């Protein structure tokens, strides 16, 4: 998979939901060997969540850690941003260095890596890429709650947001289980309405599964403002 | 979490999609330490797929490997079957032994463990249970295809089966990406029809991701009868 000039390989590495023990053996191997660790970072946040998961196995005296600012919302995420990000990354690869791009959870599910990957595939198709899948926060949340997501034959919907009660009601009508990736006030109000109508099934809230700040709540009436966490999700089973 | 009589702990351990390097560090630790390894097995199959993934780290001279027959379809899966299975398992736990129940992929997603877990929770609520999440074949397939499943803000549906073209068309209308967990002839015919209508988007077939028998096909016209494999799936992106 290398070209004549032997470029480095880009690894998209899922580092799992939070517990460092939920890294895969392969992710550990790749992160120990890569000369360059690429850390996507929101401009404002002090430290990357993904990096906090792996920092104990990275040796900054030996490995180059590149903290790269990435957009955190869709408005910022113009093609230009990704092309610039990909260009910096490609320069390291062209210089023959392997780069491990870390993402919390899995790289193919709601990850910044997806945009970078697609830009690299388009603009630098000669550069070898390998994706190392990881444990998603969706599975980790279900594990922490000891609540199966779907049985054989059942349908699962994963939604990043819902837009009011009708939207949610439609998903509940068609799917056995729905995972709502971010918890906000509108969503909780919509859910409370559905519960009142007897349509919401069983709802479980999980915040930061597998970390020290993990919280599992089976009665969503108990949720407070501080539970509207970026790393929280809801599992709704019909 | 232990009772006065100190029962063992039941671990539901996801062993990932196939590549033994995609076990998590935690799964490895639990599997090395557990005195009893529980292997769900279809009656007819010679060896369990999950067991083939971990057999190199299990020591049958030191660990008890229980190969337990489990239903492979819904018709067989009466409550009686699960109660019997849970009773055997509970007997080992009550005797103070930890039991690691292995499942391919993740234990909360289309796994036999889900039924066993629910039966244990109902009938033996005093027995401690811990679920170790794993890399699902869904994420592994996307990784092998280097094809992101969903970007920020997009909706993902995971369907075990579809029932003809209308069913599929509805899912495609509402979701950005659909993962079809099993590939069958009806499904392929329905997809070919949708492609002809320009409604199917981009479809990628992935068989046994991360194993030696892995196959990624981006043109579904190329699929043959032997690709209708139990461990194959389709990723459809709108």
Coordinates of C-alpha atoms in Angstrom, one line a residue:
Chain A
X1 CA 0.0 0.0 0.0
X2 CA 3.0 2.4 0.0
X3 CA 4.0 4.5 -3.0
X4 CA 7.5 4.7 -4.4
X5 CA 8.3 7.6 -2.1
X6 CA 7.1 5.6 1.0
X7 CA 4.7 7.9 2.7
X8 CA 3.6 7.3 6.2
X9 CA 0.3 5.7 7.0
X10 CA -2.7 7.5 8.4
X11 CA -4.4 5.6 11.2
X12 CA -7.8 6.7 12.4
X13 CA -7.8 5.2 15.9
X14 CA -10.9 4.9 18.0
X15 CA -9.9 5.1 21.7
X16 CA -13.2 4.0 23.1
X17 CA -15.7 5.7 25.4
X18 CA -13.5 6.8 28.3
X19 CA -12.1 3.9 30.4
X20 CA -8.5 3.4 29.1
X21 CA -9.0 -0.3 29.5
X22 CA -11.5 -0.2 26.7
X23 CA -8.9 0.6 24.1
X24 CA -8.4 -2.3 21.8
X25 CA -5.1 -4.2 21.8
X26 CA -4.6 -2.9 18.2
X27 CA -5.2 0.7 19.2
X28 CA -2.6 0.4 21.9
X29 CA -0.1 -1.1 19.5
X30 CA -0.7 1.6 16.9
X31 CA -0.5 4.4 19.5
X32 CA 2.7 3.1 21.0
X33 CA 4.4 2.8 17.6
X34 CA 3.3 6.0 15.8
X35 CA 5.8 8.8 15.7
X36 CA 3.0 11.4 15.4
X37 CA -0.2 11.5 17.4
X38 CA -2.8 13.8 15.9
X39 CA -5.2 15.3 18.5
X40 CA -8.4 17.0 17.2
X41 CA -9.3 19.7 19.7
X42 CA -12.1 22.3 20.0
X43 CA -10.5 25.7 20.2
X44 CA -11.9 26.6 23.6
X45 CA -11.5 23.3 25.5
X46 CA -8.4 23.0 27.7
X47 CA -7.6 19.4 26.8
X48 CA -9.0 16.9 24.3
X49 CA -11.2 14.2 25.8
X50 CA -9.8 11.6 23.5
X51 CA -6.3 12.5 24.5
X52 CA -7.1 12.3 28.2
X53 CA -8.0 8.6 27.6
X54 CA -4.6 7.7 26.1
X55 CA -2.3 10.2 27.7
X56 CA -0.8 7.5 29.9
X57 CA 0.5 5.5 27.0
X58 CA 1.8 8.4 24.9
X59 CA 5.4 9.5 25.5
X60 CA 5.7 13.1 24.6
X61 CA 9.5 13.0 24.8
X62 CA 9.5 10.5 22.0
X63 CA 6.3 11.1 20.1
X64 CA 5.2 14.3 18.4
X65 CA 1.7 15.3 19.6
X66 CA 0.0 17.7 17.3
X67 CA -3.0 19.4 18.8
X68 CA -5.0 20.6 15.9
X69 CA -8.0 22.9 16.2
X70 CA -11.1 21.5 14.5
X71 CA -14.6 22.8 14.1
X72 CA -17.1 21.8 16.7
X73 CA -20.3 22.7 14.9
X74 CA -21.6 22.4 11.4
X75 CA -21.5 26.2 10.6
X76 CA -17.7 26.3 11.1
X77 CA -17.2 23.2 9.1
X78 CA -16.6 24.5 5.6
X79 CA -14.7 22.5 3.1
X80 CA -11.8 25.0 3.4
X81 CA -11.3 24.0 7.1
X82 CA -11.0 20.3 6.3
X83 CA -8.7 21.0 3.3
X84 CA -6.3 22.9 5.5
X85 CA -6.4 20.3 8.2
X86 CA -5.8 17.5 5.6
X87 CA -2.9 19.5 4.1
X88 CA -1.0 19.7 7.4
X89 CA -1.7 16.0 8.1
X90 CA -0.6 15.0 4.6
X91 CA 2.7 16.9 5.0
X92 CA 3.6 14.7 7.9
X93 CA 2.6 11.6 5.9
X94 CA 4.5 12.7 2.8
X95 CA 7.6 13.1 5.0
X96 CA 7.3 9.3 5.7
X97 CA 5.9 9.5 9.2
X98 CA 2.9 7.4 10.4
X99 CA 0.2 9.5 12.0
X100 CA -2.3 8.2 14.5
X101 CA -5.4 10.4 14.6
X102 CA -7.3 9.7 17.8
X103 CA -11.0 9.9 18.2
X104 CA -13.1 9.1 21.3
X105 CA -15.4 6.1 20.7
X106 CA -15.3 4.9 17.1
X107 CA -13.8 6.8 14.2
X108 CA -16.7 6.1 11.8
X109 CA -19.5 7.3 14.1
X110 CA -19.9 11.0 14.6
X111 CA -16.2 11.6 14.6
X112 CA -14.1 14.5 13.3
X113 CA -11.9 11.9 11.7
X114 CA -14.7 11.2 9.1
X115 CA -14.3 14.6 7.6
X116 CA -10.5 14.4 7.5
X117 CA -10.6 10.9 6.1
X118 CA -12.9 12.0 3.2
X119 CA -10.7 15.0 2.4
X120 CA -7.6 12.8 2.4
X121 CA -9.3 10.3 0.2
X122 CA -10.3 13.0 -2.3
X123 CA -7.2 15.1 -2.3
X124 CA -4.4 12.7 -1.5
X125 CA -5.7 9.3 -2.8
X126 CA -2.1 7.9 -2.9
X127 CA -1.7 8.1 0.9
X128 CA -2.4 4.8 2.7
X129 CA -5.2 5.0 5.4
X130 CA -6.2 2.4 8.0
X131 CA -9.1 2.8 10.4
X132 CA -8.9 1.0 13.8
X133 CA -12.5 0.6 15.1
X134 CA -13.2 1.3 18.7
X135 CA -15.9 0.8 21.3
X136 CA -18.6 3.4 20.8
X137 CA -20.2 5.3 23.6
X138 CA -23.5 3.8 22.5
X139 CA -22.4 0.3 23.4
X140 CA -20.6 1.5 26.5
X141 CA -23.8 3.3 27.7
X142 CA -25.8 0.1 27.2
X143 CA -23.1 -1.9 29.0
X144 CA -23.1 0.5 32.0
X145 CA -26.8 0.3 32.2
X146 CA -26.8 -3.5 31.7
X147 CA -29.6 -2.9 29.3
X148 CA -29.5 -4.6 25.9
X149 CA -30.0 -2.3 23.0
X150 CA -31.7 -4.7 20.5
X151 CA -32.5 -8.4 20.4
X152 CA -32.3 -10.5 17.3
X153 CA -34.7 -9.1 14.7
X154 CA -35.1 -5.7 16.3
X155 CA -34.5 -2.3 14.8
X156 CA -32.2 0.4 16.2
X157 CA -32.1 4.1 15.4
X158 CA -29.3 6.4 16.5
X159 CA -30.3 10.0 16.3
X160 CA -28.1 13.0 17.1
X161 CA -31.0 15.2 17.9
X162 CA -34.8 15.3 17.7
X163 CA -36.9 18.2 16.8
X164 CA -40.0 18.0 19.1
X165 CA -42.5 15.5 20.0
X166 CA -43.7 14.5 16.5
X167 CA -40.2 13.7 15.4
X168 CA -39.6 11.5 18.4
X169 CA -43.0 9.8 18.2
X170 CA -42.3 8.8 14.6
X171 CA -39.0 7.2 15.5
X172 CA -40.6 5.4 18.5
X173 CA -43.3 4.1 16.2
X174 CA -40.9 2.5 13.7
X175 CA -37.9 1.4 15.9
X176 CA -37.6 -1.0 18.8
X177 CA -34.8 1.1 20.4
X178 CA -33.7 4.7 19.9
X179 CA -30.5 6.1 21.1
X180 CA -30.5 9.9 21.4
X181 CA -26.9 11.1 21.3
X182 CA -27.2 14.4 23.0
X183 CA -29.6 15.3 25.8
X184 CA -31.1 18.8 25.8
X185 CA -34.0 20.5 27.5
X186 CA -36.3 20.4 24.5
X187 CA -35.7 16.6 24.2
X188 CA -36.4 16.0 27.9
X189 CA -39.7 18.0 27.6
X190 CA -40.7 16.0 24.5
X191 CA -39.9 12.7 26.3
X192 CA -41.9 13.7 29.4
X193 CA -44.9 14.4 27.2
X194 CA -44.5 11.0 25.5
X195 CA -44.2 9.3 28.9
X196 CA -47.4 10.9 30.0
X197 CA -49.1 9.5 26.8
X198 CA -47.6 6.1 27.6
X199 CA -45.6 6.1 24.3
X200 CA -42.1 6.5 25.4
X201 CA -41.4 3.0 26.7
X202 CA -38.5 2.7 29.0
X203 CA -35.9 5.5 29.0
X204 CA -32.4 5.3 30.5
X205 CA -30.1 8.2 30.8
X206 CA -26.3 7.6 30.7
X207 CA -23.7 10.2 31.2
X208 CA -20.0 9.6 30.4
X209 CA -20.2 5.8 30.5
X210 CA -17.2 4.0 31.8
X211 CA -15.6 7.1 33.3
X212 CA -15.3 8.3 36.9
X213 CA -18.1 10.8 36.1
X214 CA -20.5 8.0 34.9
X215 CA -24.1 8.3 35.9
X216 CA -27.0 6.0 35.0
X217 CA -30.5 7.3 35.7
X218 CA -33.6 5.2 35.1
X219 CA -36.1 7.9 36.0
X220 CA -35.7 10.9 33.8
X221 CA -37.7 13.0 36.1
X222 CA -34.6 13.0 38.3
X223 CA -32.4 14.7 35.7
X224 CA -31.2 18.2 36.5
X225 CA -29.5 20.9 34.4
X226 CA -26.0 19.6 35.0
X227 CA -27.1 16.3 33.4
X228 CA -27.4 18.0 30.1
X229 CA -23.9 17.0 29.4
X230 CA -22.2 16.8 26.0
X231 CA -21.2 13.2 26.7
X232 CA -24.6 12.0 27.8
X233 CA -27.2 10.0 25.8
X234 CA -30.6 8.5 26.2
X235 CA -31.6 4.9 25.4
X236 CA -35.4 4.6 24.7
X237 CA -36.8 1.1 24.4
X238 CA -40.3 0.6 23.2
Chain B
X1 CA -21.9 -5.9 44.9
X2 CA -21.4 -9.4 46.4
X3 CA -23.9 -11.0 48.7
X4 CA -23.1 -12.6 52.0
X5 CA -22.4 -15.9 50.3
X6 CA -20.0 -14.3 47.8
X7 CA -21.3 -15.5 44.5
X8 CA -19.2 -15.2 41.4
X9 CA -19.7 -12.3 39.0
X10 CA -21.2 -12.8 35.5
X11 CA -19.3 -10.9 32.8
X12 CA -20.8 -10.4 29.4
X13 CA -17.7 -10.0 27.3
X14 CA -17.8 -8.6 23.8
X15 CA -14.8 -10.1 21.9
X16 CA -15.1 -7.8 18.8
X17 CA -15.7 -8.5 15.2
X18 CA -13.1 -11.2 14.4
X19 CA -9.5 -9.9 14.6
X20 CA -8.2 -11.0 18.0
X21 CA -6.3 -7.7 18.2
X22 CA -9.7 -5.9 18.4
X23 CA -10.4 -7.3 21.8
X24 CA -10.3 -4.6 24.4
X25 CA -7.6 -4.7 27.1
X26 CA -10.4 -5.2 29.6
X27 CA -11.9 -8.2 27.8
X28 CA -8.4 -9.8 27.7
X29 CA -8.0 -9.3 31.4
X30 CA -11.4 -10.7 32.3
X31 CA -10.9 -13.7 30.0
X32 CA -7.5 -14.5 31.4
X33 CA -8.8 -14.3 35.0
X34 CA -12.2 -16.0 34.8
X35 CA -12.3 -19.6 36.0
X36 CA -15.3 -20.4 33.7
X37 CA -15.7 -19.4 30.1
X38 CA -19.3 -19.7 28.8
X39 CA -19.5 -20.3 25.0
X40 CA -22.9 -19.9 23.4
X41 CA -23.2 -22.3 20.5
X42 CA -25.7 -23.1 17.8
X43 CA -26.4 -26.8 18.0
X44 CA -25.2 -27.6 14.5
X45 CA -22.1 -25.5 14.2
X46 CA -18.8 -27.2 14.9
X47 CA -17.2 -24.3 16.8
X48 CA -18.4 -21.0 18.1
X49 CA -17.2 -18.0 16.1
X50 CA -16.8 -16.0 19.3
X51 CA -14.6 -18.8 20.7
X52 CA -12.4 -18.9 17.6
X53 CA -11.6 -15.3 18.3
X54 CA -10.3 -15.8 21.8
X55 CA -9.1 -19.4 21.8
X56 CA -5.5 -18.4 21.8
X57 CA -5.8 -16.7 25.2
X58 CA -7.9 -19.3 26.9
X59 CA -6.1 -22.1 28.7
X60 CA -8.4 -25.2 28.7
X61 CA -6.2 -27.0 31.2
X62 CA -6.8 -24.2 33.7
X63 CA -10.2 -22.8 32.8
X64 CA -13.5 -24.6 32.5
X65 CA -15.0 -24.0 29.0
X66 CA -18.7 -24.6 29.0
X67 CA -20.1 -24.9 25.5
X68 CA -23.8 -24.3 25.9
X69 CA -26.3 -24.8 23.1
X70 CA -28.5 -21.7 22.5
X71 CA -31.3 -21.0 20.1
X72 CA -30.4 -19.5 16.8
X73 CA -33.8 -18.3 15.8
X74 CA -36.8 -16.7 17.4
X75 CA -39.0 -19.7 17.1
X76 CA -36.8 -21.8 19.3
X77 CA -36.3 -19.0 21.8
X78 CA -39.0 -19.6 24.3
X79 CA -38.7 -18.3 27.8
X80 CA -38.1 -21.9 29.0
X81 CA -34.9 -22.2 27.0
X82 CA -33.5 -19.0 28.6
X83 CA -34.6 -20.0 32.1
X84 CA -32.7 -23.3 31.7
X85 CA -29.6 -21.6 30.4
X86 CA -29.7 -19.1 33.2
X87 CA -30.1 -21.8 35.8
X88 CA -27.0 -23.6 34.7
X89 CA -25.1 -20.4 34.6
X90 CA -26.4 -19.3 38.0
X91 CA -25.3 -22.6 39.5
X92 CA -21.7 -21.8 38.6
X93 CA -22.0 -18.2 40.0
X94 CA -23.7 -19.4 43.2
X95 CA -20.7 -21.8 43.7
X96 CA -18.5 -18.6 43.8
X97 CA -17.0 -18.8 40.4
X98 CA -16.8 -15.8 38.0
X99 CA -18.1 -16.7 34.6
X100 CA -17.1 -14.9 31.4
X101 CA -19.9 -15.3 28.8
X102 CA -18.4 -14.4 25.4
X103 CA -20.2 -12.9 22.5
X104 CA -18.9 -11.8 19.1
X105 CA -19.0 -8.0 18.6
X106 CA -20.8 -6.2 21.4
X107 CA -22.9 -8.0 24.1
X108 CA -25.8 -5.4 23.9
X109 CA -26.3 -5.5 20.1
X110 CA -28.0 -8.6 18.6
X111 CA -26.3 -10.9 21.1
X112 CA -27.5 -14.1 22.8
X113 CA -26.1 -12.6 26.0
X114 CA -29.0 -10.1 26.0
X115 CA -31.6 -12.9 26.7
X116 CA -29.4 -14.5 29.3
X117 CA -28.8 -11.2 31.0
X118 CA -32.5 -10.4 31.2
X119 CA -33.3 -13.8 32.6
X120 CA -30.6 -13.5 35.2
X121 CA -31.7 -10.0 36.2
X122 CA -35.3 -11.3 36.6
X123 CA -34.7 -14.7 38.3
X124 CA -31.4 -14.1 40.1
X125 CA -31.3 -10.4 40.9
X126 CA -28.8 -10.9 43.7
X127 CA -26.1 -12.1 41.3
X128 CA -23.6 -9.4 40.2
X129 CA -23.3 -8.7 36.5
X130 CA -20.9 -6.7 34.5
X131 CA -21.0 -6.0 30.8
X132 CA -17.7 -5.4 28.9
X133 CA -18.6 -3.6 25.7
X134 CA -16.8 -4.6 22.5
X135 CA -16.2 -3.4 18.9
X136 CA -19.3 -4.2 16.9
X137 CA -19.2 -5.6 13.4
X138 CA -21.1 -2.5 12.3
X139 CA -18.1 -0.3 13.2
X140 CA -15.6 -2.8 12.0
X141 CA -17.3 -3.0 8.6
X142 CA -17.2 0.7 8.2
X143 CA -13.5 0.7 9.2
X144 CA -12.7 -2.0 6.7
X145 CA -14.4 0.0 4.0
X146 CA -12.9 3.3 5.2
X147 CA -16.4 4.6 4.9
X148 CA -17.8 6.8 7.7
X149 CA -21.2 5.7 8.9
X150 CA -22.6 9.1 10.0
X151 CA -21.3 12.7 10.3
X152 CA -22.3 15.0 13.1
X153 CA -26.0 15.6 13.0
X154 CA -26.8 12.6 10.8
X155 CA -29.2 9.7 11.5
X156 CA -28.2 6.1 11.5
X157 CA -30.6 3.1 11.3
X158 CA -29.5 -0.5 12.0
X159 CA -31.9 -3.0 10.6
X160 CA -31.7 -6.8 11.0
X161 CA -33.8 -7.4 7.9
X162 CA -36.0 -5.6 5.5
X163 CA -39.3 -6.8 4.0
X164 CA -39.2 -5.6 0.4
X165 CA -38.7 -2.4 -1.4
X166 CA -41.3 -0.2 0.4
X167 CA -39.8 -1.0 3.8
X168 CA -36.3 -0.1 2.5
X169 CA -37.5 3.0 0.7
X170 CA -39.0 4.3 3.9
X171 CA -35.8 3.8 5.9
X172 CA -33.8 5.5 3.1
X173 CA -36.1 8.4 3.1
X174 CA -35.7 9.1 6.9
X175 CA -32.1 8.1 7.6
X176 CA -28.8 9.3 6.3
X177 CA -27.2 5.9 6.6
X178 CA -28.7 2.4 7.0
X179 CA -26.9 -0.7 8.0
X180 CA -28.6 -4.0 7.0
X181 CA -27.3 -6.7 9.3
X182 CA -27.9 -9.7 7.1
X183 CA -27.7 -9.9 3.4
X184 CA -30.3 -12.1 1.6
X185 CA -31.5 -12.4 -2.0
X186 CA -34.8 -10.5 -1.4
X187 CA -32.8 -7.6 0.0
X188 CA -30.4 -7.6 -2.9
X189 CA -33.3 -7.6 -5.4
X190 CA -34.9 -4.7 -3.5
X191 CA -31.7 -2.8 -3.5
X192 CA -31.1 -3.3 -7.2
X193 CA -34.6 -1.9 -7.8
X194 CA -33.9 1.2 -5.7
X195 CA -30.6 1.8 -7.5
X196 CA -32.4 1.7 -10.8
X197 CA -34.7 4.3 -9.4
X198 CA -31.8 6.4 -8.2
X199 CA -32.9 6.0 -4.6
X200 CA -30.4 3.8 -3.0
X201 CA -27.4 6.1 -2.7
X202 CA -24.1 4.4 -2.2
X203 CA -24.1 0.8 -1.1
X204 CA -21.1 -1.1 0.3
X205 CA -21.1 -4.8 1.1
X206 CA -18.8 -6.0 3.8
X207 CA -18.3 -9.7 4.7
X208 CA -16.6 -10.8 7.9
X209 CA -14.8 -7.6 8.5
X210 CA -11.3 -7.8 10.1
X211 CA -11.0 -11.5 9.5
X212 CA -9.0 -13.4 6.8
X213 CA -12.2 -13.9 4.9
X214 CA -13.0 -10.2 4.8
X215 CA -14.4 -8.9 1.6
X216 CA -15.5 -5.4 0.7
X217 CA -17.5 -4.8 -2.4
X218 CA -18.6 -1.4 -3.7
X219 CA -20.6 -2.6 -6.6
X220 CA -23.4 -4.9 -5.4
X221 CA -24.0 -6.2 -8.9
X222 CA -20.8 -8.2 -8.3
X223 CA -22.2 -10.2 -5.4
X224 CA -22.7 -13.9 -5.8
X225 CA -24.6 -16.5 -3.9
X226 CA -21.6 -17.2 -1.6
X227 CA -21.6 -13.6 -0.5
X228 CA -25.0 -14.2 1.2
X229 CA -23.0 -14.9 4.4
X230 CA -24.4 -14.9 7.9
X231 CA -21.5 -12.5 8.9
X232 CA -22.1 -10.0 6.1
X233 CA -23.8 -6.6 6.1
X234 CA -24.6 -3.7 3.8
X235 CA -23.9 0.0 4.5
X236 CA -26.3 2.2 2.5
X237 CA -25.5 5.9 2.5
X238 CA -28.0 8.3 1.0

